[in-house]
Amino acid sequence: MSKQIAFTIFFLAAIGVFGYTISRLRRFFKLTKKDFPLDNIPERIRQTLLVAFGQTKILRRPMIGLMHAFVWWGFLVITIGTAEMMVDGLVGTERFLGKILGPVYTAIMASGDVLAAFIVFACISFLARRYVIKVKRFSGVEMTPTANLDATVALLMILFLMVSLLGMNIAYVKLAGAEKVGVYPVSESLQGLVANIGGSTVAKLHELSWWTHIVLVLVFMNILPYSKHFHVFMSVPNVFFTRLGPYTKLRNMESVTKEVKAMLDPSATIEPQAADAPIPRFGVKDVEDVNWKNYADSLTCTQCGRCTSVCPANTTGKLLSPRKILVDLRHRMNDKGPGLSRDPQYTDGKALVGDYITQEELWACTTCNACVQECPVNIDHVSLIVDMRRSLVMEDSSAPESLVAMFTNIENNGAPWQFSPSDRMRWADDLFSNKAS
Amino acid sequence: MAEMTAAGEQPEILFWVGCAGAFDDRYKKVTRAFVKILDALGVKYAVLGTEESCTGDPARRAGNEFLFQMQAMGNITVLNGYGIKKIVTACPHCFNTLKNEYPDLGGTYEVIHHSTYLQQLIDEGKLRVSDGKPFKGRRITFHDSCYLGRGNNIYDAPRNVLEQLDADLVEMKRSRSRGLCCGAGGAQMFKEAERGDKEVNVERTEEALATGCQIVATACPFCMTMMEDGTKHFNKEDQVKVYDLAELIATANDL
C-alpha cells in the first residue's frame, strides 16, 4: 500500500510538470500562423503508416536505419508494458494485462524482452558512433556542446531504461517460477546471473529495477520536451501533418494573389481592412511569422543531420545547414515565445532572420530538396527557407544584386536574362531557312 | 500559336520553349533538336513565340512572390485565351511551375516534360532510333535534375529514352532520389555562389567524370550549363560532352 501511495504521488507530480510543459508549448503554438492545410486525410494516414511506423525514410540508410527501426518498434511494444507497470503501480495489481491479453501478452512480453536487449546493444553502438567513430554528420556549428550533451543524456537514459527492464524481468522470472506470466527469452537465458542469489535479495532487485524503470520513464518524459529527443512524441504527428504534394511545389501566397489581382484589374473591389487590424508581413522574418507546421518541424527535429549531410551547399563548404535552420527556429521560439505570449507587441530587438539565421545561409539554398527527401520525419526545410527569402525580398528589399537584376529583366523583358522579347523566336531562324531552301 | 488560331486550328501540343530554350545559345540547339523530332514525326505543335514569357520560377524561388504571380497571371491569360490543354516543355523548372503551381492561380493544363513525352512516343512505336546507332556502346551517364526527379518523381522516363541509344548507360555514385544538384536551382543560376570550399557543379562533374563516361546526358537547361562549365573546369570539354536527351535522339536519327 505504501508503494502505491508513493508511486501515486510521484506519478501525479510527473504528470503535473508535463502538463505545465505542454501548456507552455500550446502558448508557443498559438503565436504561429494557422495557414497550413490539413487536406487529404487518407494520404496522411498512408504517410504515417509508411514513414512513421514503417520507417521507410530512415531505412534509406539500411544498416543504421534498421537499428533505429528496431529501437522504435521495441519502444512501441515496451511502452505497452510500461503502461501496464503504471496501472499496476497505481492500482496495486501485478502484471494485470497478462490475464486479459493471454497469448498476445506473451508475444508482447517476449518481443519486448528481446528488443530491450537489442536496444542496449543499439544505444552502445549509437554512443560509439558519436564518441569513437565520430560520424561526420553529428558535428557542425549548430551541434553545440549542449546539443551533444542532449543526445548523450537521451542515449544513456534509454540504456538505463532497458537495463532496468531486463533486471526486472530477470528477477521476475526467478521469483514467479511456475506462476510466470509471459515469456522472456533473454531474461530466462540470463537466469545464471541470479542463480546463487537468495529469494529476498532477488525480490529487492525486482523492486529496485521496477522503481528505477518507472522513475526513469517519468523523468525522461519530462526532459524530452526540452530536449532534441522530443521527436519521441513529435515524429508520428509531424509525419501525419506532412506537407503533401510534389516537393518542388511552393505554396501560393494568397495575400499576394489578392494584391496582384487588384493591380491587374482596377475595377476589382478590395475588402476594406479593419483600422486596427495588424498589417500582415510577407514571408517569415521572425518566429511569429512561421506557421504551426514549421514550428512542429523544429520541435520534431532530432538533429540527426541527414539533411545537412546531403545538402549541396553545405557539403561544398557553404554556411547553409538545413538542420541549423530548424534548430534556430526552436531556439528563437524559446527566446522570444515567453515574452510574445505575454505581450503581442513584445520585441527584444532581434529577429530570426538576421540574428539567428544569416542572409548568406538563406541565399545558398538551391531548393534541390535533398534535405526534404532524406528527413526521416518529413520536415520541410525548403518552404521555410523560401518563406524567409520572401520577407527579405518583399519586406526588406534585400537580395543579392544579381538577383535584383534578374527580377528587373523578368519585369522588363519577360526573361531572367537581358534579351528582347521580340527575339524569342530567333532559335528557329536556321530551321525556317533550312525549310525554305 | 497565333497563326494556328487565326487558321482555326488547334495544336496537339503546345511546346513551351522557355527562356533558356529561346535565348541561351547552347540550349537553343536543344530546342531545335526537339522541334526536329516533332517535325519528323508530324506532330501538330505550336509555340507561343513572342507571347511566351518567363514562368516566374526563378523569381518565386528567390522570394519575389509578386513578380512570380504577375508572370503567372499573364501567362495564364495567354494560355487560357488560346484554350491550351496540353503543354510539353524541355525545362524541368518551367514544367514544375506550369504543372504544380499554375493551378493555384487558375491555370490547369496537362503538362508533360519532354523526357516523358519522348518516352510516350517511343512506347507508342512512333519514335524509333535508326539502325546506324551512332551512340552504340558509348558510355553515357544521366544527371538527374532535382525538379524532375525529387520534385516530380520522374526518374525512369529519361533513362528509358536513353536506352533506345543502345549505349553503355552508367549511373553516378549519387543518382535518382539521391542525385546531387548541379547547383543552379532556386535562382542560383542567376547569381554567384556563396563562399565555400568548392562549386557544386564542380563536385557533381567530378562524380560524372568518375564514371568514365564520354557523354553526360541532361534533361534541364540549367543542369546543362552547370555540367558544361564543370567539364570546362577540368579541361575535359573535348573528351566529355554534355547533351540533352532530345539532342541525342535527334542525332541518333540523323535529324
Short mmCIF file of N, CA and C in Angstrom, two decimals, chain B residues 138-216:
data_model
loop_
_atom_site.label_atom_id
_atom_site.label_comp_id
_atom_site.label_asym_id
_atom_site.label_seq_id
_atom_site.Cartn_x
_atom_site.Cartn_y
_atom_site.Cartn_z
N ARG B 138 28.70 3.54 -76.51
CA ARG B 138 29.36 4.69 -75.87
C ARG B 138 28.87 4.83 -74.44
N ARG B 139 29.76 5.30 -73.61
CA ARG B 139 29.41 5.36 -72.18
C ARG B 139 28.70 6.67 -71.86
N ILE B 140 27.46 6.56 -71.42
CA ILE B 140 26.64 7.74 -71.12
C ILE B 140 26.17 7.67 -69.68
N THR B 141 26.26 8.80 -68.98
CA THR B 141 25.69 8.85 -67.63
C THR B 141 24.61 9.93 -67.61
N PHE B 142 23.52 9.64 -66.91
CA PHE B 142 22.43 10.62 -66.85
C PHE B 142 22.47 11.37 -65.53
N HIS B 143 22.45 12.68 -65.63
CA HIS B 143 22.43 13.52 -64.43
C HIS B 143 20.98 13.91 -64.13
N ASP B 144 20.47 13.51 -62.97
CA ASP B 144 19.08 13.82 -62.61
C ASP B 144 18.92 15.29 -62.28
N SER B 145 17.91 15.90 -62.86
CA SER B 145 17.53 17.25 -62.47
C SER B 145 16.66 17.15 -61.21
N CYS B 146 16.93 17.99 -60.22
CA CYS B 146 16.17 17.92 -58.95
C CYS B 146 14.68 18.17 -59.18
N TYR B 147 14.39 19.11 -60.09
CA TYR B 147 12.99 19.46 -60.29
C TYR B 147 12.22 18.39 -61.06
N LEU B 148 12.97 17.56 -61.75
CA LEU B 148 12.34 16.45 -62.47
C LEU B 148 12.25 15.24 -61.54
N GLY B 149 13.37 14.90 -60.93
CA GLY B 149 13.48 13.69 -60.11
C GLY B 149 12.81 13.86 -58.76
N ARG B 150 13.55 14.38 -57.80
CA ARG B 150 12.99 14.53 -56.45
C ARG B 150 11.69 15.32 -56.47
N GLY B 151 11.66 16.36 -57.31
CA GLY B 151 10.48 17.22 -57.32
C GLY B 151 9.25 16.54 -57.88
N ASN B 152 9.41 15.81 -58.95
CA ASN B 152 8.23 15.29 -59.63
C ASN B 152 8.31 13.80 -59.94
N ASN B 153 9.26 13.13 -59.29
CA ASN B 153 9.34 11.67 -59.38
C ASN B 153 9.55 11.13 -60.79
N ILE B 154 10.18 11.91 -61.64
CA ILE B 154 10.45 11.42 -62.99
C ILE B 154 11.91 10.97 -63.05
N TYR B 155 12.12 9.69 -62.85
CA TYR B 155 13.46 9.12 -62.89
C TYR B 155 13.62 8.17 -64.07
N ASP B 156 12.56 7.43 -64.36
CA ASP B 156 12.67 6.36 -65.36
C ASP B 156 12.57 6.86 -66.79
N ALA B 157 11.69 7.86 -67.03
CA ALA B 157 11.46 8.29 -68.41
C ALA B 157 12.77 8.67 -69.12
N PRO B 158 13.59 9.55 -68.55
CA PRO B 158 14.82 9.90 -69.29
C PRO B 158 15.73 8.69 -69.49
N ARG B 159 15.77 7.81 -68.52
CA ARG B 159 16.63 6.61 -68.66
C ARG B 159 16.08 5.69 -69.75
N ASN B 160 14.76 5.55 -69.79
CA ASN B 160 14.16 4.71 -70.84
C ASN B 160 14.45 5.27 -72.22
N VAL B 161 14.41 6.61 -72.33
CA VAL B 161 14.71 7.23 -73.62
C VAL B 161 16.15 6.92 -74.01
N LEU B 162 17.05 7.06 -73.04
CA LEU B 162 18.47 6.81 -73.32
C LEU B 162 18.72 5.35 -73.73
N GLU B 163 17.92 4.45 -73.18
CA GLU B 163 18.11 3.04 -73.52
C GLU B 163 17.96 2.76 -75.00
N GLN B 164 17.17 3.61 -75.66
CA GLN B 164 16.98 3.45 -77.11
C GLN B 164 18.29 3.57 -77.87
N LEU B 165 19.27 4.24 -77.26
CA LEU B 165 20.51 4.52 -77.99
C LEU B 165 21.44 3.33 -78.03
N ASP B 166 21.09 2.28 -77.31
CA ASP B 166 21.93 1.09 -77.26
C ASP B 166 23.34 1.45 -76.76
N ALA B 167 23.38 2.42 -75.85
CA ALA B 167 24.66 2.87 -75.33
C ALA B 167 24.97 2.12 -74.03
N ASP B 168 26.13 2.38 -73.49
CA ASP B 168 26.54 1.79 -72.22
C ASP B 168 26.16 2.79 -71.12
N LEU B 169 24.98 2.61 -70.56
CA LEU B 169 24.50 3.57 -69.56
C LEU B 169 25.11 3.26 -68.20
N VAL B 170 25.72 4.27 -67.59
CA VAL B 170 26.29 4.06 -66.25
C VAL B 170 25.69 5.09 -65.30
N GLU B 171 25.55 4.70 -64.04
CA GLU B 171 25.00 5.62 -63.04
C GLU B 171 26.14 6.24 -62.24
N MET B 172 25.92 7.48 -61.85
CA MET B 172 26.88 8.11 -60.94
C MET B 172 26.66 7.57 -59.53
N LYS B 173 27.62 7.83 -58.66
CA LYS B 173 27.52 7.33 -57.28
C LYS B 173 26.22 7.80 -56.64
N ARG B 174 25.90 9.06 -56.84
CA ARG B 174 24.63 9.56 -56.31
C ARG B 174 23.69 9.76 -57.49
N SER B 175 22.62 9.00 -57.53
CA SER B 175 21.69 9.16 -58.65
C SER B 175 20.26 9.00 -58.17
N ARG B 176 19.34 9.23 -59.07
CA ARG B 176 17.90 9.17 -58.79
C ARG B 176 17.58 10.04 -57.57
N SER B 177 16.84 9.50 -56.59
CA SER B 177 16.41 10.38 -55.49
C SER B 177 17.59 10.85 -54.64
N ARG B 178 18.74 10.20 -54.81
CA ARG B 178 19.92 10.64 -54.08
C ARG B 178 20.82 11.53 -54.94
N GLY B 179 20.34 11.87 -56.12
CA GLY B 179 21.15 12.66 -57.05
C GLY B 179 21.60 13.98 -56.45
N LEU B 180 22.81 14.40 -56.82
CA LEU B 180 23.31 15.68 -56.33
C LEU B 180 22.93 16.77 -57.32
N CYS B 181 22.45 17.85 -56.76
CA CYS B 181 22.05 19.04 -57.53
C CYS B 181 23.24 19.55 -58.34
N CYS B 182 22.94 20.18 -59.50
CA CYS B 182 24.01 20.77 -60.31
C CYS B 182 24.46 22.09 -59.72
N GLY B 183 23.64 22.64 -58.82
CA GLY B 183 23.99 23.90 -58.17
C GLY B 183 23.23 25.11 -58.67
N ALA B 184 22.33 24.92 -59.65
CA ALA B 184 21.71 26.08 -60.29
C ALA B 184 20.25 26.34 -59.90
N GLY B 185 19.64 25.39 -59.18
CA GLY B 185 18.22 25.56 -58.85
C GLY B 185 18.00 26.70 -57.86
N GLY B 186 16.72 27.01 -57.63
CA GLY B 186 16.39 28.02 -56.62
C GLY B 186 16.98 29.38 -56.93
N ALA B 187 17.06 29.71 -58.23
CA ALA B 187 17.56 31.01 -58.70
C ALA B 187 19.08 31.14 -58.56
N GLN B 188 19.77 30.07 -58.19
CA GLN B 188 21.24 30.13 -58.10
C GLN B 188 21.85 30.39 -59.48
N MET B 189 21.12 29.98 -60.53
CA MET B 189 21.60 30.17 -61.90
C MET B 189 21.95 31.64 -62.15
N PHE B 190 21.27 32.53 -61.45
CA PHE B 190 21.38 33.95 -61.79
C PHE B 190 22.23 34.73 -60.80
N LYS B 191 22.97 34.03 -59.96
CA LYS B 191 23.83 34.74 -59.01
C LYS B 191 25.12 33.97 -58.78
N GLU B 192 26.07 34.65 -58.16
CA GLU B 192 27.30 33.98 -57.76
C GLU B 192 27.00 33.09 -56.56
N ALA B 193 27.74 32.00 -56.44
CA ALA B 193 27.56 31.14 -55.27
C ALA B 193 28.12 31.84 -54.02
N GLU B 194 27.57 31.46 -52.86
CA GLU B 194 28.12 31.97 -51.61
C GLU B 194 29.52 31.38 -51.43
N ARG B 195 30.28 31.99 -50.52
CA ARG B 195 31.65 31.47 -50.38
C ARG B 195 31.62 30.09 -49.75
N GLY B 196 32.56 29.27 -50.19
CA GLY B 196 32.65 27.90 -49.70
C GLY B 196 33.96 27.29 -50.17
N ASP B 197 34.04 25.95 -50.08
CA ASP B 197 35.29 25.31 -50.49
C ASP B 197 35.31 24.98 -51.98
N LYS B 198 34.13 24.91 -52.56
CA LYS B 198 34.03 24.32 -53.87
C LYS B 198 32.72 24.73 -54.52
N GLU B 199 32.69 24.75 -55.86
CA GLU B 199 31.40 24.98 -56.53
C GLU B 199 30.65 23.65 -56.60
N VAL B 200 29.32 23.73 -56.49
CA VAL B 200 28.53 22.50 -56.51
C VAL B 200 28.70 21.77 -57.85
N ASN B 201 28.72 22.53 -58.96
CA ASN B 201 28.81 21.85 -60.26
C ASN B 201 30.16 21.15 -60.45
N VAL B 202 31.19 21.66 -59.78
CA VAL B 202 32.49 21.01 -59.86
C VAL B 202 32.42 19.65 -59.15
N GLU B 203 31.79 19.67 -57.98
CA GLU B 203 31.61 18.42 -57.22
C GLU B 203 30.83 17.40 -58.05
N ARG B 204 29.76 17.89 -58.70
CA ARG B 204 28.93 16.98 -59.48
C ARG B 204 29.67 16.47 -60.72
N THR B 205 30.40 17.36 -61.36
CA THR B 205 31.13 16.96 -62.57
C THR B 205 32.19 15.92 -62.22
N GLU B 206 32.86 16.10 -61.09
CA GLU B 206 33.83 15.10 -60.62
C GLU B 206 33.20 13.72 -60.57
N GLU B 207 31.97 13.72 -60.04
CA GLU B 207 31.28 12.44 -59.90
C GLU B 207 30.94 11.85 -61.27
N ALA B 208 30.55 12.74 -62.19
CA ALA B 208 30.23 12.28 -63.55
C ALA B 208 31.48 11.74 -64.22
N LEU B 209 32.59 12.46 -64.08
CA LEU B 209 33.84 12.03 -64.72
C LEU B 209 34.32 10.70 -64.15
N ALA B 210 34.02 10.49 -62.87
CA ALA B 210 34.47 9.25 -62.22
C ALA B 210 33.84 8.01 -62.86
N THR B 211 32.74 8.19 -63.59
CA THR B 211 32.11 7.04 -64.24
C THR B 211 32.86 6.66 -65.51
N GLY B 212 33.77 7.51 -65.94
CA GLY B 212 34.49 7.26 -67.18
C GLY B 212 33.62 7.46 -68.41
N CYS B 213 32.59 8.29 -68.27
CA CYS B 213 31.64 8.47 -69.38
C CYS B 213 32.21 9.37 -70.46
N GLN B 214 31.67 9.22 -71.68
CA GLN B 214 32.03 10.12 -72.77
C GLN B 214 30.96 11.19 -72.93
N ILE B 215 29.76 10.87 -72.44
CA ILE B 215 28.66 11.81 -72.58
C ILE B 215 27.92 11.92 -71.24
N VAL B 216 27.65 13.17 -70.85
CA VAL B 216 26.75 13.39 -69.72
C VAL B 216 25.42 13.80 -70.32
#
